[in-house]
């Protein structure tokens, strides 16, 4: 069975979505799709829904791909699209699910998820960017928000729960129905599938975003045309993406016509796209299948050599065949590719071979060249911890953590390093911030209470812990009152 997200289990157990309420939702019907006059959710509601969905998907969903390097790349594409053609009035969050189906989705508040199957299926960076731009178009036009807005006074928590139930059934339509009694999820899903009017609107807006981001707008019709042809060849087996995003030949022709007016701009894929796609392919097909697939591929161009070598190196590494992996790494290094991913590969191999000091030094050296890559910071810290040098690990994360207070991974690494050094108070305090960023307010308060009772640290640090604890307790009290309304 497809994943069933924990919020739905808690919702059902706690009576958040009783059957009678779901029957009422289905009876009232969600709003007619495609109505531009439809009132949307408030920005505050959209933000609350986005926060709840992200907490569940990112921190509790088993198929969430917790790979900082992949997420970093996908987020960089998203930021480039948003910076180029979107008014700066909403935060966007991008993530990847380890799912072989070809799918992507957008939710209120700027939440955009991409399946690994879609990344592997794309044949150019502009195609991947085209799908992401289309999803951003849905968010900018508030399509999902419009479809939910007529729930009236329904709380953002309930709307988030409905969305997560629907998300659970994206790849397996029966999954959500199995969780929600009476098949109400299927009725809700049918109402939340985008209308053709919404799809055309997302195409138009998405093309502008794609072009403004500096990508070839031809990528969007190319990808949709291939999906459409696949559906015609394999009857009754449409990709999951097309079940929620209805596609017609007329719509593809309309996109292609707009691209002709804009002018296609063929471009070379970035090296990170080539390597990320190879990394995901090696992960998705498993090491043995990946070795066979990559070994059989031509490697005439530099891009082909990079994809083949990187995919093989990752697959050999997963098989613990270190000599074979190092051979591929050496050939990759000879290509002198401008990317941090080769340094990360070298570090992963060195750590697997039992040389964590070398791994840490490789990542530390790469940070100087690629200072924006947080994945290298994690790599350095984890490597120092593996080398039993927690002081060095703490040094690696302390600087970045001062500039990015929203990075839960840095706090987790701080906690690990402090624990290894016997600094329990500091470890509990770091864990509190990590839990808070993961949406676990109660767990954060528990950790601060442990830090407070431990009595470690100086007077200033204890005063800071006391102040933070009072702040979070007040926040929890306010949250409880909001839920009671």
PDB file of N, CA and C in Angstrom, residues 255-292:
ATOM      1  N   UNK A 255       0.504  25.450 -26.008  1.00  0.00           N
ATOM      2  CA  UNK A 255       1.800  25.722 -25.390  1.00  0.00           C
ATOM      3  C   UNK A 255       2.861  25.919 -26.469  1.00  0.00           C
ATOM      4  N   UNK A 256       2.856  25.011 -27.472  1.00  0.00           N
ATOM      5  CA  UNK A 256       3.854  25.091 -28.539  1.00  0.00           C
ATOM      6  C   UNK A 256       3.729  26.398 -29.307  1.00  0.00           C
ATOM      7  N   UNK A 257       2.480  26.854 -29.529  1.00  0.00           N
ATOM      8  CA  UNK A 257       2.275  28.116 -30.233  1.00  0.00           C
ATOM      9  C   UNK A 257       2.818  29.295 -29.450  1.00  0.00           C
ATOM     10  N   UNK A 258       2.639  29.280 -28.159  1.00  0.00           N
ATOM     11  CA  UNK A 258       3.164  30.360 -27.321  1.00  0.00           C
ATOM     12  C   UNK A 258       4.698  30.358 -27.325  1.00  0.00           C
ATOM     13  N   UNK A 259       5.273  29.149 -27.342  1.00  0.00           N
ATOM     14  CA  UNK A 259       6.736  29.054 -27.371  1.00  0.00           C
ATOM     15  C   UNK A 259       7.275  29.609 -28.683  1.00  0.00           C
ATOM     16  N   UNK A 260       6.571  29.345 -29.792  1.00  0.00           N
ATOM     17  CA  UNK A 260       7.019  29.885 -31.087  1.00  0.00           C
ATOM     18  C   UNK A 260       7.033  31.409 -31.063  1.00  0.00           C
ATOM     19  N   UNK A 261       6.042  31.997 -30.397  1.00  0.00           N
ATOM     20  CA  UNK A 261       6.006  33.447 -30.285  1.00  0.00           C
ATOM     21  C   UNK A 261       7.137  33.969 -29.402  1.00  0.00           C
ATOM     22  N   UNK A 262       7.451  33.224 -28.355  1.00  0.00           N
ATOM     23  CA  UNK A 262       8.508  33.639 -27.433  1.00  0.00           C
ATOM     24  C   UNK A 262       9.893  33.391 -28.023  1.00  0.00           C
ATOM     25  N   UNK A 263      10.007  32.297 -28.774  1.00  0.00           N
ATOM     26  CA  UNK A 263      11.300  31.919 -29.336  1.00  0.00           C
ATOM     27  C   UNK A 263      12.021  30.929 -28.446  1.00  0.00           C
ATOM     28  N   UNK A 264      12.278  29.739 -28.964  1.00  0.00           N
ATOM     29  CA  UNK A 264      13.006  28.721 -28.201  1.00  0.00           C
ATOM     30  C   UNK A 264      14.465  29.151 -28.045  1.00  0.00           C
ATOM     31  N   UNK A 265      15.080  28.720 -26.953  1.00  0.00           N
ATOM     32  CA  UNK A 265      16.482  29.060 -26.688  1.00  0.00           C
ATOM     33  C   UNK A 265      17.228  27.785 -26.263  1.00  0.00           C
ATOM     34  N   UNK A 266      17.625  26.967 -27.241  1.00  0.00           N
ATOM     35  CA  UNK A 266      18.333  25.729 -26.887  1.00  0.00           C
ATOM     36  C   UNK A 266      19.554  26.030 -26.022  1.00  0.00           C
ATOM     37  N   UNK A 267      19.772  25.192 -25.008  1.00  0.00           N
ATOM     38  CA  UNK A 267      20.881  25.428 -24.095  1.00  0.00           C
ATOM     39  C   UNK A 267      21.423  24.102 -23.579  1.00  0.00           C
ATOM     40  N   UNK A 268      22.641  24.157 -23.087  1.00  0.00           N
ATOM     41  CA  UNK A 268      23.302  22.973 -22.546  1.00  0.00           C
ATOM     42  C   UNK A 268      22.859  22.758 -21.107  1.00  0.00           C
ATOM     43  N   UNK A 269      22.592  21.516 -20.764  1.00  0.00           N
ATOM     44  CA  UNK A 269      22.210  21.200 -19.387  1.00  0.00           C
ATOM     45  C   UNK A 269      23.364  21.488 -18.442  1.00  0.00           C
ATOM     46  N   UNK A 270      23.046  21.914 -17.233  1.00  0.00           N
ATOM     47  CA  UNK A 270      24.088  22.134 -16.228  1.00  0.00           C
ATOM     48  C   UNK A 270      24.671  20.792 -15.808  1.00  0.00           C
ATOM     49  N   UNK A 271      25.904  20.808 -15.343  1.00  0.00           N
ATOM     50  CA  UNK A 271      26.536  19.568 -14.899  1.00  0.00           C
ATOM     51  C   UNK A 271      25.822  19.017 -13.678  1.00  0.00           C
ATOM     52  N   UNK A 272      25.277  19.881 -12.824  1.00  0.00           N
ATOM     53  CA  UNK A 272      24.560  19.398 -11.645  1.00  0.00           C
ATOM     54  C   UNK A 272      23.299  18.635 -12.042  1.00  0.00           C
ATOM     55  N   UNK A 273      22.602  19.081 -13.086  1.00  0.00           N
ATOM     56  CA  UNK A 273      21.432  18.346 -13.565  1.00  0.00           C
ATOM     57  C   UNK A 273      21.835  16.947 -14.010  1.00  0.00           C
ATOM     58  N   UNK A 274      22.904  16.871 -14.778  1.00  0.00           N
ATOM     59  CA  UNK A 274      23.373  15.578 -15.291  1.00  0.00           C
ATOM     60  C   UNK A 274      23.723  14.638 -14.143  1.00  0.00           C
ATOM     61  N   UNK A 275      24.420  15.160 -13.124  1.00  0.00           N
ATOM     62  CA  UNK A 275      24.868  14.318 -12.025  1.00  0.00           C
ATOM     63  C   UNK A 275      23.729  13.968 -11.066  1.00  0.00           C
ATOM     64  N   UNK A 276      22.850  14.924 -10.782  1.00  0.00           N
ATOM     65  CA  UNK A 276      21.712  14.647  -9.899  1.00  0.00           C
ATOM     66  C   UNK A 276      20.815  13.586 -10.530  1.00  0.00           C
ATOM     67  N   UNK A 277      20.566  13.709 -11.817  1.00  0.00           N
ATOM     68  CA  UNK A 277      19.735  12.720 -12.512  1.00  0.00           C
ATOM     69  C   UNK A 277      20.374  11.341 -12.437  1.00  0.00           C
ATOM     70  N   UNK A 278      21.705  11.264 -12.625  1.00  0.00           N
ATOM     71  CA  UNK A 278      22.411   9.990 -12.530  1.00  0.00           C
ATOM     72  C   UNK A 278      22.357   9.436 -11.109  1.00  0.00           C
ATOM     73  N   UNK A 279      22.503  10.304 -10.120  1.00  0.00           N
ATOM     74  CA  UNK A 279      22.461   9.872  -8.719  1.00  0.00           C
ATOM     75  C   UNK A 279      21.102   9.275  -8.384  1.00  0.00           C
ATOM     76  N   UNK A 280      20.042   9.931  -8.818  1.00  0.00           N
ATOM     77  CA  UNK A 280      18.700   9.445  -8.532  1.00  0.00           C
ATOM     78  C   UNK A 280      18.427   8.143  -9.285  1.00  0.00           C
ATOM     79  N   UNK A 281      18.921   8.054 -10.501  1.00  0.00           N
ATOM     80  CA  UNK A 281      18.731   6.828 -11.276  1.00  0.00           C
ATOM     81  C   UNK A 281      19.416   5.650 -10.593  1.00  0.00           C
ATOM     82  N   UNK A 282      20.639   5.858 -10.096  1.00  0.00           N
ATOM     83  CA  UNK A 282      21.352   4.796  -9.382  1.00  0.00           C
ATOM     84  C   UNK A 282      20.595   4.385  -8.124  1.00  0.00           C
ATOM     85  N   UNK A 283      19.972   5.359  -7.463  1.00  0.00           N
ATOM     86  CA  UNK A 283      19.199   5.083  -6.254  1.00  0.00           C
ATOM     87  C   UNK A 283      17.911   4.358  -6.587  1.00  0.00           C
ATOM     88  N   UNK A 284      17.230   4.801  -7.622  1.00  0.00           N
ATOM     89  CA  UNK A 284      15.906   4.292  -7.950  1.00  0.00           C
ATOM     90  C   UNK A 284      15.935   2.860  -8.479  1.00  0.00           C
ATOM     91  N   UNK A 285      16.959   2.530  -9.280  1.00  0.00           N
ATOM     92  CA  UNK A 285      17.016   1.210  -9.904  1.00  0.00           C
ATOM     93  C   UNK A 285      17.818   0.204  -9.100  1.00  0.00           C
ATOM     94  N   UNK A 286      18.513   0.677  -8.058  1.00  0.00           N
ATOM     95  CA  UNK A 286      19.334  -0.226  -7.274  1.00  0.00           C
ATOM     96  C   UNK A 286      20.705  -0.396  -7.911  1.00  0.00           C
ATOM     97  N   UNK A 287      21.738  -0.715  -7.108  1.00  0.00           N
ATOM     98  CA  UNK A 287      23.110  -0.716  -7.619  1.00  0.00           C
ATOM     99  C   UNK A 287      23.370  -1.678  -8.767  1.00  0.00           C
ATOM    100  N   UNK A 288      22.904  -2.909  -8.677  1.00  0.00           N
ATOM    101  CA  UNK A 288      23.203  -3.875  -9.732  1.00  0.00           C
ATOM    102  C   UNK A 288      22.551  -3.502 -11.054  1.00  0.00           C
ATOM    103  N   UNK A 289      21.283  -3.119 -11.008  1.00  0.00           N
ATOM    104  CA  UNK A 289      20.607  -2.686 -12.237  1.00  0.00           C
ATOM    105  C   UNK A 289      21.240  -1.404 -12.780  1.00  0.00           C
ATOM    106  N   UNK A 290      21.620  -0.510 -11.866  1.00  0.00           N
ATOM    107  CA  UNK A 290      22.232   0.749 -12.299  1.00  0.00           C
ATOM    108  C   UNK A 290      23.567   0.491 -12.988  1.00  0.00           C
ATOM    109  N   UNK A 291      24.369  -0.425 -12.461  1.00  0.00           N
ATOM    110  CA  UNK A 291      25.659  -0.749 -13.084  1.00  0.00           C
ATOM    111  C   UNK A 291      25.444  -1.258 -14.505  1.00  0.00           C
ATOM    112  N   UNK A 292      24.445  -2.113 -14.678  1.00  0.00           N
ATOM    113  CA  UNK A 292      24.153  -2.634 -16.021  1.00  0.00           C
ATOM    114  C   UNK A 292      23.668  -1.521 -16.946  1.00  0.00           C
TER     115      UNK A 292
END
